[in-house]
Each structure stands twice: as structure tokens, then as C-alpha cells.
Short mmCIF file of C-alpha atoms in Angstrom, two decimals:
data_model
loop_
_atom_site.label_atom_id
_atom_site.label_comp_id
_atom_site.label_asym_id
_atom_site.label_seq_id
_atom_site.Cartn_x
_atom_site.Cartn_y
_atom_site.Cartn_z
CA UNK A 20 0.00 0.00 0.00
CA UNK A 21 1.28 3.47 -0.86
CA UNK A 22 1.48 6.17 1.79
CA UNK A 23 1.31 9.96 1.48
CA UNK A 24 3.58 12.29 3.37
CA UNK A 25 2.36 15.57 4.89
CA UNK A 26 2.92 17.46 1.60
CA UNK A 27 0.55 15.23 -0.34
CA UNK A 28 3.42 13.38 -2.04
CA UNK A 29 4.28 9.72 -1.74
CA UNK A 30 6.57 8.87 1.12
CA UNK A 31 10.16 7.89 0.47
CA UNK A 32 10.56 4.14 0.62
CA UNK A 33 7.09 3.47 -0.80
CA UNK A 34 7.72 0.87 -3.47
CA UNK A 35 5.45 0.40 -6.48
CA UNK A 36 6.26 -1.77 -9.47
CA UNK A 37 6.59 -0.15 -12.89
CA UNK A 38 3.68 -0.65 -15.25
CA UNK A 39 4.55 -3.37 -17.74
CA UNK A 40 5.32 -2.04 -21.23
CA UNK A 41 5.34 -5.24 -23.29
CA UNK A 42 2.32 -4.17 -25.32
CA UNK A 43 1.72 -2.21 -28.53
CA UNK A 44 -1.72 -0.55 -28.47
CA UNK A 45 -3.46 1.66 -25.90
CA UNK A 46 -6.82 3.43 -25.78
CA UNK A 47 -6.96 6.43 -23.44
CA UNK A 48 -10.55 7.21 -22.41
CA UNK A 49 -11.43 10.50 -20.71
CA UNK A 50 -14.47 12.63 -19.98
CA UNK A 51 -13.21 15.98 -21.26
CA UNK A 52 -10.56 17.62 -23.40
CA UNK A 53 -7.61 18.36 -21.05
CA UNK A 54 -8.28 15.46 -18.63
CA UNK A 55 -5.52 13.31 -20.13
CA UNK A 56 -3.10 16.24 -20.08
CA UNK A 57 -3.09 16.56 -16.29
CA UNK A 58 -0.41 13.90 -15.93
CA UNK A 59 -1.28 10.90 -18.09
CA UNK A 60 -0.04 12.61 -21.26
CA UNK A 61 3.53 12.40 -19.95
CA UNK A 62 3.19 8.61 -19.77
CA UNK A 63 1.69 8.66 -23.26
CA UNK A 64 4.74 10.58 -24.51
CA UNK A 65 7.00 7.83 -23.15
CA UNK A 66 4.92 5.15 -24.84
CA UNK A 67 4.69 6.78 -28.25
CA UNK A 68 8.48 7.34 -28.17
CA UNK A 69 8.75 3.56 -27.82
CA UNK A 70 6.68 3.14 -30.98
CA UNK A 71 3.42 2.25 -29.25
CA UNK A 72 0.10 3.28 -30.77
CA UNK A 73 -2.12 5.40 -28.50
CA UNK A 74 -5.62 6.61 -29.39
CA UNK A 75 -7.61 9.20 -27.43
CA UNK A 76 -11.36 8.77 -26.85
CA UNK A 77 -13.22 11.72 -25.27
CA UNK A 78 -16.76 11.20 -23.96
CA UNK A 79 -17.62 14.89 -24.40
CA UNK A 80 -16.35 17.88 -26.33
CA UNK A 81 -15.96 19.92 -23.13
CA UNK A 82 -18.62 22.35 -24.24
CA UNK A 83 -19.74 23.23 -20.71
CA UNK A 84 -16.24 23.94 -19.45
CA UNK A 85 -15.94 27.70 -19.92
CA UNK A 86 -18.42 29.89 -18.07
CA UNK A 87 -17.94 32.93 -20.30
CA UNK A 88 -18.21 31.07 -23.61
CA UNK A 89 -21.39 29.52 -25.05
CA UNK A 90 -21.13 25.75 -25.55
CA UNK A 91 -21.52 26.15 -29.32
CA UNK A 92 -18.27 28.12 -29.37
CA UNK A 93 -16.48 26.29 -26.57
CA UNK A 94 -16.83 22.83 -28.11
CA UNK A 95 -14.83 23.43 -31.31
CA UNK A 96 -12.21 25.43 -29.40
CA UNK A 97 -11.69 22.62 -26.93
CA UNK A 98 -11.62 20.00 -29.68
CA UNK A 99 -8.85 21.93 -31.43
CA UNK A 100 -6.86 22.27 -28.22
CA UNK A 101 -7.24 18.56 -27.50
CA UNK A 102 -5.94 17.60 -30.93
CA UNK A 103 -3.04 20.02 -30.56
CA UNK A 104 -2.20 18.64 -27.12
CA UNK A 105 -2.37 15.08 -28.41
CA UNK A 106 0.09 15.86 -31.21
CA UNK A 107 2.60 17.11 -28.64
CA UNK A 108 2.81 13.58 -27.23
CA UNK A 109 2.71 11.68 -30.51
CA UNK A 110 -1.03 10.94 -30.73
CA UNK A 111 -2.75 11.53 -34.06
CA UNK A 112 -6.09 9.75 -33.46
CA UNK A 113 -8.51 11.73 -31.28
CA UNK A 114 -12.20 10.78 -31.21
CA UNK A 115 -15.23 12.36 -29.51
CA UNK A 116 -18.43 10.60 -28.43
CA UNK A 117 -20.78 13.59 -27.99
CA UNK A 118 -22.10 12.75 -24.54
CA UNK A 119 -23.30 15.95 -22.82
CA UNK A 120 -20.58 17.70 -20.86
CA UNK A 121 -21.29 17.95 -17.15
CA UNK A 122 -24.10 15.38 -17.09
CA UNK A 123 -22.45 12.24 -18.49
CA UNK A 124 -24.42 9.21 -17.29
CA UNK A 125 -22.88 5.88 -16.42
CA UNK A 126 -24.92 3.17 -18.12
CA UNK A 127 -25.31 0.96 -21.18
CA UNK A 128 -25.17 3.80 -23.73
CA UNK A 129 -21.78 5.02 -22.51
CA UNK A 130 -20.44 1.50 -22.10
CA UNK A 131 -21.59 0.61 -25.62
CA UNK A 132 -19.82 3.61 -27.12
CA UNK A 133 -16.57 2.70 -25.38
CA UNK A 134 -16.93 -0.97 -26.34
CA UNK A 135 -17.38 0.11 -29.95
CA UNK A 136 -14.07 1.99 -29.80
CA UNK A 137 -12.29 -0.89 -28.08
CA UNK A 138 -13.46 -3.34 -30.73
CA UNK A 139 -12.32 -1.00 -33.50
CA UNK A 140 -8.89 -0.17 -32.07
CA UNK A 141 -8.18 -3.47 -30.26
CA UNK A 142 -6.01 -2.08 -27.46
CA UNK A 143 -4.08 -4.24 -25.06
CA UNK A 144 -4.16 -1.48 -22.44
CA UNK A 145 -6.97 0.94 -21.59
CA UNK A 146 -6.12 4.10 -19.66
CA UNK A 147 -8.74 6.25 -17.95
CA UNK A 148 -9.27 8.19 -14.72
CA UNK A 149 -10.23 7.18 -11.21
CA UNK A 150 -13.96 6.52 -10.68
CA UNK A 151 -13.91 6.92 -6.91
CA UNK A 152 -15.39 9.95 -5.16
CA UNK A 153 -12.06 10.67 -3.51
CA UNK A 154 -8.86 10.98 -5.57
CA UNK A 155 -5.18 11.28 -4.76
CA UNK A 156 -4.36 13.68 -1.90
CA UNK A 157 -8.02 13.74 -0.86
CA UNK A 158 -9.26 15.73 -3.87
CA UNK A 159 -12.97 15.16 -4.59
CA UNK A 160 -13.54 13.70 -8.04
CA UNK A 161 -15.90 15.25 -10.61
CA UNK A 162 -19.12 13.48 -11.70
CA UNK A 163 -18.23 12.99 -15.38
CA UNK A 164 -14.82 11.61 -14.43
CA UNK A 165 -16.42 9.03 -12.16
CA UNK A 166 -18.93 7.91 -14.78
CA UNK A 167 -16.38 7.60 -17.56
CA UNK A 168 -13.72 5.87 -15.48
CA UNK A 169 -16.12 3.15 -14.32
CA UNK A 170 -17.61 2.77 -17.79
CA UNK A 171 -14.14 2.35 -19.29
CA UNK A 172 -13.30 -0.37 -16.79
CA UNK A 173 -16.52 -2.26 -17.47
CA UNK A 174 -16.33 -1.76 -21.24
CA UNK A 175 -12.86 -3.30 -21.34
CA UNK A 176 -14.43 -6.58 -20.25
CA UNK A 177 -17.70 -6.10 -22.18
CA UNK A 178 -15.71 -5.78 -25.40
CA UNK A 179 -14.81 -9.46 -25.32
CA UNK A 180 -18.34 -10.75 -24.76
CA UNK A 181 -20.27 -11.46 -27.95
CA UNK A 182 -23.61 -11.37 -26.15
CA UNK A 183 -23.18 -7.92 -24.60
CA UNK A 184 -24.13 -5.27 -27.18
CA UNK A 185 -24.62 -7.93 -29.91
CA UNK A 186 -25.72 -5.15 -32.27
CA UNK A 187 -22.06 -4.16 -32.62
CA UNK A 188 -21.39 -7.39 -34.49
CA UNK A 189 -23.90 -6.19 -37.08
CA UNK A 190 -21.59 -3.19 -37.55
CA UNK A 191 -18.77 -5.61 -38.33
CA UNK A 192 -17.16 -5.25 -34.92
CA UNK A 193 -16.21 -8.67 -33.62
CA UNK A 194 -15.50 -9.16 -29.89
CA UNK A 195 -12.08 -8.13 -28.62
CA UNK A 196 -10.95 -9.83 -25.44
CA UNK A 197 -7.37 -8.69 -25.68
CA UNK A 198 -7.45 -5.90 -23.07
CA UNK A 199 -4.97 -7.02 -20.44
CA UNK A 200 -5.44 -4.20 -17.95
CA UNK A 201 -7.19 -0.90 -17.27
CA UNK A 202 -4.99 1.80 -15.73
CA UNK A 203 -6.73 4.55 -13.77
CA UNK A 204 -4.92 7.84 -13.20
CA UNK A 205 -5.47 10.05 -10.17
CA UNK A 206 -6.40 7.17 -7.89
CA UNK A 207 -6.11 7.56 -4.13
CA UNK A 208 -4.31 4.21 -3.88
CA UNK A 209 -2.19 3.61 -7.00
CA UNK A 210 -0.61 0.23 -7.61
CA UNK A 211 1.90 0.89 -10.44
CA UNK A 212 3.90 3.75 -11.92
CA UNK A 213 5.49 5.02 -15.11
CA UNK A 214 8.82 6.84 -15.09
CA UNK A 215 8.37 10.14 -16.96
CA UNK A 216 11.66 11.74 -15.97
CA UNK A 217 13.10 14.04 -18.62
CA UNK A 218 11.66 14.20 -22.12
CA UNK A 219 8.29 12.52 -21.39
CA UNK A 220 7.52 15.11 -18.73
CA UNK A 221 8.62 17.94 -21.03
CA UNK A 222 6.28 16.71 -23.75
CA UNK A 223 3.48 16.31 -21.21
CA UNK A 224 3.95 19.95 -20.20
CA UNK A 225 3.75 21.01 -23.85
CA UNK A 226 0.55 18.99 -24.17
CA UNK A 227 -1.15 20.81 -21.31
CA UNK A 228 0.16 24.14 -22.61
CA UNK A 229 -1.93 23.51 -25.74
CA UNK A 230 -5.06 24.13 -23.63
CA UNK A 231 -4.23 27.81 -23.05
CA UNK A 232 -7.61 29.21 -24.16
CA UNK A 233 -9.43 26.83 -21.85
CA UNK A 234 -7.35 27.73 -18.82
CA UNK A 235 -7.75 31.43 -19.62
CA UNK A 236 -11.50 30.90 -19.91
CA UNK A 237 -11.50 29.54 -16.38
CA UNK A 238 -9.95 32.76 -15.16
CA UNK A 239 -6.80 30.82 -14.34
CA UNK A 240 -4.27 33.22 -15.85
CA UNK A 241 -1.89 32.39 -13.03
CA UNK A 242 -1.96 28.66 -13.72
CA UNK A 243 1.43 27.37 -14.88
CA UNK A 244 1.37 23.91 -16.52
CA UNK A 245 5.11 23.47 -16.01
CA UNK A 246 4.97 24.23 -12.31
CA UNK A 247 1.92 22.05 -11.71
CA UNK A 248 2.98 18.99 -13.72
CA UNK A 249 6.56 19.13 -12.42
CA UNK A 250 5.29 19.29 -8.85
CA UNK A 251 2.83 16.41 -9.40
CA UNK A 252 5.39 14.17 -11.14
CA UNK A 253 8.03 14.81 -8.47
CA UNK A 254 5.52 14.12 -5.70
CA UNK A 255 4.79 10.75 -7.34
CA UNK A 256 8.41 9.88 -8.17
CA UNK A 257 9.43 8.47 -4.77
CA UNK A 258 6.72 5.81 -5.01
CA UNK A 259 8.57 4.39 -8.01
CA UNK A 260 12.08 5.29 -6.91
CA UNK A 261 12.57 7.80 -9.75
CA UNK A 262 12.70 11.56 -10.11
CA UNK A 263 9.31 11.98 -11.83
CA UNK A 264 6.44 9.56 -12.31
CA UNK A 265 2.80 9.13 -13.23
CA UNK A 266 0.95 6.63 -11.04
CA UNK A 267 -2.00 4.39 -11.88
CA UNK A 268 -4.40 2.03 -10.13
CA UNK A 269 -4.07 -0.98 -12.42
CA UNK A 270 -6.95 -3.45 -12.80
CA UNK A 271 -5.77 -6.69 -14.37
CA UNK A 272 -8.23 -8.41 -16.71
CA UNK A 273 -5.87 -11.28 -17.44
CA UNK A 274 -3.09 -12.98 -15.51
CA UNK A 275 0.47 -11.97 -16.37
CA UNK A 276 2.09 -15.35 -16.95
CA UNK A 277 0.69 -18.62 -15.58
CA UNK A 278 -2.24 -18.31 -13.14
CA UNK A 279 -1.28 -18.72 -9.47
CA UNK A 280 -2.74 -22.21 -9.17
CA UNK A 281 -0.43 -23.45 -11.95
CA UNK A 282 2.76 -21.98 -10.52
#
């Protein structure tokens, strides 16, 4: 179990294993444009530099995210910023599902949409955000984040079951049971980490910088992506024994190696 020190970071001596990287394809599922950029994008930068294929799937277009800008104008702005941020970390494929920002509902419709994407892209790893009410350092999670994180976890298993959402087979999408794990960022109790020291963190910072109009729209002119992401990565680093890290709560959908009863 990981432990936090009195600064909100992970205590020295806390040992987490690195997330396995013997895979080729990842689907990153988030509620809003900019969610992935608050840390996970640095891990994505590491993976794309290794030649891995990462696709972004956004449940909403973030249209309700800027108080002073009507959703009809905010949505295309936030889409553009998300695509620009994705390019900074080597991601070219960015897809949007058009669920309503701020009132995303967990349920079959959301799960079906994520299953559809999983069956199309056939990832071995799915990345999303924590679905618990409480996140790392005691921060209260947002409603859309909770709905999407749980739906992503469930959809990763649904995708391999022919009899769940059988209508997808009529679209030519055969079951995909190849998701090995779902990795949830921002979890209060992470289980694994990714070393993002150096270039991955720099590219992650550039990715969040691409959301400048959104952060200005929040009235957050003083927000500095470099300061925030550097602080967060260095707070997480000790849990992995490195300078800078991104941590995940990893849910295994398949055993790594022989099952315990055969060992």
C-alpha cells in the first residue's frame, strides 16, 4: 500500500512496481478535453516514443467547461486544443463521443460507445481516470470523471463478450478480449507507476500548454502547466524510486504469466 507524506506526495521508501510495457496498443478514455493532459499525457509521450500506438477517446467535447463562452463556441475550441495537445505527445487519433458535458451518465449507452471503440482499435491497455469519489491527496472527483472511469473499466471486459451489445457485431465489430489491464490515473491508492523523468515530462507539459484558451476561460491566468505537472510528477516519483512519475491504479483483466494455481 502506498502512503502519502504531509505534503501530499508519496513517502520515500514506498515501493510500487513499474507498469509493464510489453504491449503495442493503448486506448486512453477521458471525460473531457484536457483530462488526459493533467499527468497521463507524460506517460503517453513515453509510450509513443517507444513506438506504441495510442488513441484518445473523449466522452464529451468539453462544451460546458468555460463559463464565459457559449457551448456552441467552446466545443470546437476545446476540440482543437485537445488535438493540438495530443500531437505534442505523438497521438494523431482523437475521437469524440458527444455525450453531454457535465451530465455524463454511467450506463449501457456510454459502455456501448466505449466498447465500440475498443473493438475497433483493439487495445491491449486501456487508460482512464479514477472513478472513486475521492482521488489522490483527498481531492474530490468530478461526476463525469467518475462515470467515464467506471464505464471504461466495465467496457474493457464487455468488449470481449459477444452477447453484450450484440448489435455491434452487425456493424462488423467482432469481440475483442485482448485488453490485459485498465490503468486509472489520479487514484487515491495507486498500484503501479510510469517513469516520466526528462523528455516525457517535457512533452506532457507542452501537451497541457496547448489548452491555453481553456485555462484562460477559467480565469486561471496564473496557472502554470510546467509548475503544476513538475510538482505532481516529483511528488509521485518516490513511489517508483525515480525523479518523476505518473501513477495508476491498475486493474488486471488477465493474468500476467501462468495463473497462481499453476505456478
